[in-house]
mmCIF file of C-alpha atoms and ligand atoms in Angstrom:
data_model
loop_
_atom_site.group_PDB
_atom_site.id
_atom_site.type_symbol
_atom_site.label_atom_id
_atom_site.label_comp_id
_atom_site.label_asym_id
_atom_site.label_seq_id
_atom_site.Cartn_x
_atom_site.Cartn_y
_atom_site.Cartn_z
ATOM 1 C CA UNK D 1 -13.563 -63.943 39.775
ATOM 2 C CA UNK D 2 -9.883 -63.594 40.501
ATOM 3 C CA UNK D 3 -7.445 -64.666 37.175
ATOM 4 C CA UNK D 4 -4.569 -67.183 38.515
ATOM 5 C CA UNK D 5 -1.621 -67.887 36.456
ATOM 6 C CA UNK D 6 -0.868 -71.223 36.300
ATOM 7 C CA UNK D 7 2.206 -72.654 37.310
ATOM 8 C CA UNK D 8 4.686 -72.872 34.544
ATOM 9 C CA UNK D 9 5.270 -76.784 32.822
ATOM 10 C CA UNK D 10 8.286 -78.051 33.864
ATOM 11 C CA UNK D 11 11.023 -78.209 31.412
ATOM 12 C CA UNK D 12 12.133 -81.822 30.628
ATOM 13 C CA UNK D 13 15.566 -81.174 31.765
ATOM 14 C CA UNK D 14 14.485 -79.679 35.403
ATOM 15 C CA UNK D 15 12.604 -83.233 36.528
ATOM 16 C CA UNK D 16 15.172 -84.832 38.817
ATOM 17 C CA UNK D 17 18.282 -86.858 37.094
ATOM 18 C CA UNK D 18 20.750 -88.669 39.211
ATOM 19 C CA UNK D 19 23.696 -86.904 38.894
ATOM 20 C CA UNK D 20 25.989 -88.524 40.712
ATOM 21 C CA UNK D 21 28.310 -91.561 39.603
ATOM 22 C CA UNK D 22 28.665 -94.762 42.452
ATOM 23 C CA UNK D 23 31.898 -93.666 44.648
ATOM 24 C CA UNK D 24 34.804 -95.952 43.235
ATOM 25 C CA UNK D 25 37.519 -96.624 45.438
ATOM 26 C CA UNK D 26 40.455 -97.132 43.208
ATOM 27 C CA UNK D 27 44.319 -97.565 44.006
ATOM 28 C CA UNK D 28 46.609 -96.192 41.435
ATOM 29 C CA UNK D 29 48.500 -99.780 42.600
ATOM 30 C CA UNK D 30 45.735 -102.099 41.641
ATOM 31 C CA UNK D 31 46.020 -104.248 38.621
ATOM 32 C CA UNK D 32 42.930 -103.983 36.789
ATOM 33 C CA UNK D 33 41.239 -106.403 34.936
ATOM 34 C CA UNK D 34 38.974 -104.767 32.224
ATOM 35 C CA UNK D 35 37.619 -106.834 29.681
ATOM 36 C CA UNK D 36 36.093 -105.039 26.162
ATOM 37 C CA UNK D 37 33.264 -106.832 24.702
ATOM 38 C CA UNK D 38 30.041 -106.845 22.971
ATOM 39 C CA UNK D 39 27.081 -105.648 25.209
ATOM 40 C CA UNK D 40 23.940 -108.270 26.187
ATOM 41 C CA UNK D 41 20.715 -107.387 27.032
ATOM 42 C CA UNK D 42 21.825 -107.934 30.871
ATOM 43 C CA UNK D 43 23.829 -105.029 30.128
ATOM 44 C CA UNK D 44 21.003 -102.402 29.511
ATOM 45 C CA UNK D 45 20.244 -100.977 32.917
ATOM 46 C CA UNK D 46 23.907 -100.108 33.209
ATOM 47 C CA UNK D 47 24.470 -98.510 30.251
ATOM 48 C CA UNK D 48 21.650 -96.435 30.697
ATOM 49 C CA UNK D 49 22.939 -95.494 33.992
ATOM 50 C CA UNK D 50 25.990 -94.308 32.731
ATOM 51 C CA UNK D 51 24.726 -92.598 29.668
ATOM 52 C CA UNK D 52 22.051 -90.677 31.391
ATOM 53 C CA UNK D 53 24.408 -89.630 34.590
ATOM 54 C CA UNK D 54 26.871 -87.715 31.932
ATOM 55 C CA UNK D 55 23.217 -86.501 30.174
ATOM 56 C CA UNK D 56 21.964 -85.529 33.471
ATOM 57 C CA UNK D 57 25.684 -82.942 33.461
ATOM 58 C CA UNK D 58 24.320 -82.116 30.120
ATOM 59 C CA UNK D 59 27.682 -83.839 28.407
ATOM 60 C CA UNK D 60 25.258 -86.546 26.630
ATOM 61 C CA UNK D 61 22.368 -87.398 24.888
ATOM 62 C CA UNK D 62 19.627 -89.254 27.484
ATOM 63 C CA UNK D 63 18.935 -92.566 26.109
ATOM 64 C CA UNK D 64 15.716 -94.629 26.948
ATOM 65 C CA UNK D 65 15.314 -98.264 27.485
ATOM 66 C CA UNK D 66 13.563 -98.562 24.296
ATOM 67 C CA UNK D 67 16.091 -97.122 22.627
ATOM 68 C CA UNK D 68 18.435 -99.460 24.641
ATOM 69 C CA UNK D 69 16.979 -102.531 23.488
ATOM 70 C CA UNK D 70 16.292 -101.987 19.758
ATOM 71 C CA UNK D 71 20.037 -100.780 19.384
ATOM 72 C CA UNK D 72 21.603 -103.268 21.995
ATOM 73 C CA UNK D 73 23.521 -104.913 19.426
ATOM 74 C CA UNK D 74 25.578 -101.244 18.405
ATOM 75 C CA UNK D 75 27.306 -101.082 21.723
ATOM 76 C CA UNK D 76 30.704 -102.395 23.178
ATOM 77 C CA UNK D 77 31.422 -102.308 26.815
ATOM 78 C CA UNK D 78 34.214 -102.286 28.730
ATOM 79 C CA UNK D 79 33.414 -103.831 32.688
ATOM 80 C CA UNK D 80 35.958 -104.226 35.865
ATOM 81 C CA UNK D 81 35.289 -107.475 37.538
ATOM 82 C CA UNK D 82 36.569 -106.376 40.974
ATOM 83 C CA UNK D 83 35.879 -102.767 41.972
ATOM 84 C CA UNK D 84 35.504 -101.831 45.558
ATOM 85 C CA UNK D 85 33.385 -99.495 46.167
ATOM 86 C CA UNK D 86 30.928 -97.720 48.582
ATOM 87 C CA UNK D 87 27.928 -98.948 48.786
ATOM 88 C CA UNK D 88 24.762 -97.427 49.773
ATOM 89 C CA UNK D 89 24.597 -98.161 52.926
ATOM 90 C CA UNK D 90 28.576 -96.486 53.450
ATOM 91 C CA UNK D 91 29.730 -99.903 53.809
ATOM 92 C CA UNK D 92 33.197 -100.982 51.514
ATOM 93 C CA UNK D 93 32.202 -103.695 48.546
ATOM 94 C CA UNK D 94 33.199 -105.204 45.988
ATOM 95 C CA UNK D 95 31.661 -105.301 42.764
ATOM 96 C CA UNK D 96 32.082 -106.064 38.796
ATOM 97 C CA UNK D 97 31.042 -102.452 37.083
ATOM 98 C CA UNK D 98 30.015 -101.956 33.146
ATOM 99 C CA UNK D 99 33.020 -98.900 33.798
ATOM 100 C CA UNK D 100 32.428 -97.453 29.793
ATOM 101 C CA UNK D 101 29.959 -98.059 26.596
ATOM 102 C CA UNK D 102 30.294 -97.122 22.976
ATOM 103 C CA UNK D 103 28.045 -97.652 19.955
ATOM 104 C CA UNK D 104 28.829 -97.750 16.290
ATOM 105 C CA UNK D 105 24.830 -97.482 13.965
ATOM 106 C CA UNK D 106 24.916 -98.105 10.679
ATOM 107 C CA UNK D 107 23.247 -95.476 8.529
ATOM 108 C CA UNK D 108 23.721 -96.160 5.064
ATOM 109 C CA UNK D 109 25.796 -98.450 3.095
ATOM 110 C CA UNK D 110 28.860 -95.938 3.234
ATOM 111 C CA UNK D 111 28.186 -94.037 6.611
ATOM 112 C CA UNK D 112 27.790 -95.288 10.204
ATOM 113 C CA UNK D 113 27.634 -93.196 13.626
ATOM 114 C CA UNK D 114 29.905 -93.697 16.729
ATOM 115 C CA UNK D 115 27.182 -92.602 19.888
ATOM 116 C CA UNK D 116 26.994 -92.602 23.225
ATOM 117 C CA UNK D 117 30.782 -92.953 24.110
ATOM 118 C CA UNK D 118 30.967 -92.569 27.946
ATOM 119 C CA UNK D 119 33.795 -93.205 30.167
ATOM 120 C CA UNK D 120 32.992 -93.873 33.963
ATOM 121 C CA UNK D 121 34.950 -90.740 35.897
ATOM 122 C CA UNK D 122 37.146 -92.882 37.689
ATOM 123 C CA UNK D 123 37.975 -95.006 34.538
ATOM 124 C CA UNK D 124 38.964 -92.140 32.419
ATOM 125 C CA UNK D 125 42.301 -90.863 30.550
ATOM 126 C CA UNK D 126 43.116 -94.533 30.880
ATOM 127 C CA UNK D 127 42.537 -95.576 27.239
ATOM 128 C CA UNK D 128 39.482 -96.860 27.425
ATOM 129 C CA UNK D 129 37.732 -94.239 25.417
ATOM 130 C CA UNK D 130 40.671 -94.760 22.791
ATOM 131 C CA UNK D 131 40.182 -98.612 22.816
ATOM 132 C CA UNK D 132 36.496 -98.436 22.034
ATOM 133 C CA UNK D 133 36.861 -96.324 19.601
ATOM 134 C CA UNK D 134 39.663 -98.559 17.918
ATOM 135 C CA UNK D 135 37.509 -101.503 18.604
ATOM 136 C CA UNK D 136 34.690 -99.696 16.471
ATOM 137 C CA UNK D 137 36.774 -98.544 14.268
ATOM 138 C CA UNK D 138 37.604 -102.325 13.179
ATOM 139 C CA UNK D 139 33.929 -103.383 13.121
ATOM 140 C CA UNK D 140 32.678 -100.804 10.515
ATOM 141 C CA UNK D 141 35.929 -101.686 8.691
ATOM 142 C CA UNK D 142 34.706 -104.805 8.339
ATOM 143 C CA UNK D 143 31.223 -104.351 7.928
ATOM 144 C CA UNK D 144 32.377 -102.414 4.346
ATOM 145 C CA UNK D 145 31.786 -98.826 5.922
ATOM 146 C CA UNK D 146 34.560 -96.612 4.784
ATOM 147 C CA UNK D 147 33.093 -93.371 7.031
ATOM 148 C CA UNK D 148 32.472 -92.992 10.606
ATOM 149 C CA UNK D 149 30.956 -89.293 11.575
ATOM 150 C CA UNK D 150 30.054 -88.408 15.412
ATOM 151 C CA UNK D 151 28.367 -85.403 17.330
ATOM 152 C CA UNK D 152 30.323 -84.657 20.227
ATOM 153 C CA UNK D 153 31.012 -81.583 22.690
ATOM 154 C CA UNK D 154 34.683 -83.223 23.117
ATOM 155 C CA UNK D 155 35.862 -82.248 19.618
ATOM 156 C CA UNK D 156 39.426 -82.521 20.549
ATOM 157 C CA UNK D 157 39.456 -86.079 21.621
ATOM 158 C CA UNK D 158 38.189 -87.037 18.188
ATOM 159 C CA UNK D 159 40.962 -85.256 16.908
ATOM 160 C CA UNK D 160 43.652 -87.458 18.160
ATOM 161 C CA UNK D 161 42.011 -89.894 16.108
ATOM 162 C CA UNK D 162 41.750 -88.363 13.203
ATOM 163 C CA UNK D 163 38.319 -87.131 12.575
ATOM 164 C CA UNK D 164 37.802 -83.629 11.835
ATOM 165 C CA UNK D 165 35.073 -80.485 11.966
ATOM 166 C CA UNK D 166 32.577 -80.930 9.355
ATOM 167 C CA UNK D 167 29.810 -78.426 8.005
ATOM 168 C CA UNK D 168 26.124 -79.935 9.087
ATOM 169 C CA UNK D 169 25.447 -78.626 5.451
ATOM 170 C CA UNK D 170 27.970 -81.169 4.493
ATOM 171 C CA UNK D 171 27.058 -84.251 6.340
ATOM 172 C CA UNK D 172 24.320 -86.580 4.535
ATOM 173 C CA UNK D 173 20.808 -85.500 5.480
ATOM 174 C CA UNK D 174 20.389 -89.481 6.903
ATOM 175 C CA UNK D 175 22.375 -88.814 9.830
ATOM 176 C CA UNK D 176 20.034 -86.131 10.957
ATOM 177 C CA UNK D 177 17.351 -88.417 11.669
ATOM 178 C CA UNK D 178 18.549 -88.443 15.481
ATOM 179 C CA UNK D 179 17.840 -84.730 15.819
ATOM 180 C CA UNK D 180 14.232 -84.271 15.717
ATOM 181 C CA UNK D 181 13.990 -86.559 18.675
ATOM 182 C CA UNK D 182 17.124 -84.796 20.610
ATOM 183 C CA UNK D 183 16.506 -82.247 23.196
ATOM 184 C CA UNK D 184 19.100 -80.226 21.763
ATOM 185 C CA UNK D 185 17.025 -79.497 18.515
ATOM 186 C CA UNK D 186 16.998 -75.939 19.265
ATOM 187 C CA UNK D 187 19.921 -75.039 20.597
ATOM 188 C CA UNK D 188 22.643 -77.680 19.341
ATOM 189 C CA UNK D 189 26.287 -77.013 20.943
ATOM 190 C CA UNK D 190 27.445 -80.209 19.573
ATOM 191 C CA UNK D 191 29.923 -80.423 16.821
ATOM 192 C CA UNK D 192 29.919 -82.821 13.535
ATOM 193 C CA UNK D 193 33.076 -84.625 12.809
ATOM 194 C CA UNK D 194 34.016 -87.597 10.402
ATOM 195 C CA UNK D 195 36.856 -90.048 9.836
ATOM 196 C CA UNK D 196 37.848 -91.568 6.227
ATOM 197 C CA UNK D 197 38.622 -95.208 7.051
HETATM 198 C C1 COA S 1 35.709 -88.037 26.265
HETATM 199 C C2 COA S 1 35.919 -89.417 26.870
HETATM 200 C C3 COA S 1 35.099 -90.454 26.089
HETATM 201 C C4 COA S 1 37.421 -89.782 26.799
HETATM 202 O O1 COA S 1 37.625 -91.107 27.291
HETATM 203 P P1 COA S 1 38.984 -91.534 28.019
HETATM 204 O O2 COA S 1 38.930 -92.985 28.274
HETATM 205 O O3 COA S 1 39.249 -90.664 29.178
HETATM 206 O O4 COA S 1 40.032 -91.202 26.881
HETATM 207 P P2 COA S 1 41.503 -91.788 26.718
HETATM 208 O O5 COA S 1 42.092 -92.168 28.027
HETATM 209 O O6 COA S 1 41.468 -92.851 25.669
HETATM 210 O O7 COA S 1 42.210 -90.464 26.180
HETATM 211 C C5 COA S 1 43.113 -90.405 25.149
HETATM 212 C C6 COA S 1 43.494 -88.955 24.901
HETATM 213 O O8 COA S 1 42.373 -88.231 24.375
HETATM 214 C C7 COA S 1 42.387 -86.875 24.884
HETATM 215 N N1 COA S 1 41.180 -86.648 25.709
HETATM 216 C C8 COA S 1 40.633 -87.454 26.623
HETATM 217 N N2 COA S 1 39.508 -86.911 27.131
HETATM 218 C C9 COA S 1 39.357 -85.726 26.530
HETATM 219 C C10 COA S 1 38.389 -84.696 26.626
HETATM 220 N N3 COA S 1 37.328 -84.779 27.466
HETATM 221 N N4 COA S 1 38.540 -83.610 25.846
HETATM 222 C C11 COA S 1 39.584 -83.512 24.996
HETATM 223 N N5 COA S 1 40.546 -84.457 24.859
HETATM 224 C C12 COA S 1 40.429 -85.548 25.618
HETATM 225 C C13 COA S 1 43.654 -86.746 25.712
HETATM 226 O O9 COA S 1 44.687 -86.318 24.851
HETATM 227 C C14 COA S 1 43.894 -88.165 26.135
HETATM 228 O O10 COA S 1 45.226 -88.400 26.486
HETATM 229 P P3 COA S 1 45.672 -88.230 28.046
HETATM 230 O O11 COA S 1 44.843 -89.158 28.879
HETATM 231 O O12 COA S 1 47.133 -88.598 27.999
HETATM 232 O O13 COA S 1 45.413 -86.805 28.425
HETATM 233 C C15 COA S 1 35.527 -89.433 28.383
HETATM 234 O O14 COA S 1 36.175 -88.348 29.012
HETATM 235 C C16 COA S 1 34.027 -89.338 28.663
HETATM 236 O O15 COA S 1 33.330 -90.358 28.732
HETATM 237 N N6 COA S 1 33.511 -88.092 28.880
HETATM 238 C C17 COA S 1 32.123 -87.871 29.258
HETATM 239 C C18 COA S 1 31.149 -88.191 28.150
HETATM 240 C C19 COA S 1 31.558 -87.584 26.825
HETATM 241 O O16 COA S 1 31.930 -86.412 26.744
HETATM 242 N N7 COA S 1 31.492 -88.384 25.740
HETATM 243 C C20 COA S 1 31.984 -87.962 24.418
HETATM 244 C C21 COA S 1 31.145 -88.374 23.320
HETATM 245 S S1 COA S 1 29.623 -87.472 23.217
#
């Protein structure tokens, strides 16, 4: 009897991911109207949609709905109530769009995370990534935490807020709980950072 070889399994990352954000169709002229707030649970599919389109580029961590929903109340949004845009059938719309997401965990009574920061394309190098930052900054200031750490492949943004490079031997083991669940566990490119509030 002949051996066959079976076919190889799949590697999580080679299933199908959408990788492609909805076509925006923005005018430099337009006044925007962007409002920051905290997320709902209506929220979720978006946020997932934008989270896992960067993860899909490899830029993120994928996030679940599960994961979604038991950390709903971490994230801050920031949504355009009037964006035109193509829709699927080719035809022009408009349409309110969750446009960026950020999430600030608590960890520890002196230590919290910033995660999943993601700026729609279109939206980006407007300030929104710097507002939700500054907007998470002032919740963990006054939810006592006096240290916000991140990993992130965009190590220079952070900077202009002042967190810097720190040694993984020097971070707390609690904020490695996240990596025996991450994809990345064996080949991590992402870089730890913190911020003294
Ligand atoms: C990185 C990211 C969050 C920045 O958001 P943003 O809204 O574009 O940032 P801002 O407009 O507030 O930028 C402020 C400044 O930060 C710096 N900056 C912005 N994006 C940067 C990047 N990708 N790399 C390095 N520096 C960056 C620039 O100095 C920028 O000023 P400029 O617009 O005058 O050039 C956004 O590009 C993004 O969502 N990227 C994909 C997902 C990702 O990498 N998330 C990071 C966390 S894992």
């Amino acid at each position: 009897m002949d051996y066959i070889e079976p076919p190889p399994t799949p590697k999580p990352e080679e299933k199908k991911r959408k990788e492609k954000f909805l076509k925006v169709l923005l005018n430099d002229k337009d006044e925007r109207e962007i409002v920051i707030q905290k997320a709902q649970i209506r929220d979720v599919e978006e946020i997932l949609e934008l989270i896992n389109t960067f993860a899909a580029m490899n830029l993120m961590l994928p996030r679940g709905p599960q994961y979604l929903y038991e950390n709903i109340r971490d994230f801050v949004i920031a949504c355009d109530s009037n964006v035109p845009v193509y829709s699927v059938t080719e035809t022009r719309e408009v349409l309110p769009l969750l446009v960026a997401c950020g999430s600030l965990h608590v960890l520890w009574e002196d230590i919290a995370e910033i995660r999943a920061l993601a700026i729609h394309p279109d939206y980006q190098h407007l300030g929104l990534g710097s507002k939700l930052i500054e907007t998470m900054k002032e919740e963990a200031k006054q939810l006592g935490i006096h240290r916000l750490y991140t990993f992130t492949l965009t190590e220079d943004f952070f900077k202009t807020f002042g967190f810097r490079r720190q040694d993984r031997s020097e971070l707390p083991p609690k904020v490695w709980g996240e990596c025996s669940r991450c994809p990345k566990y064996f080949h991590c490119d992402e870089v730890g950072m913190v911020l003294d509030l």
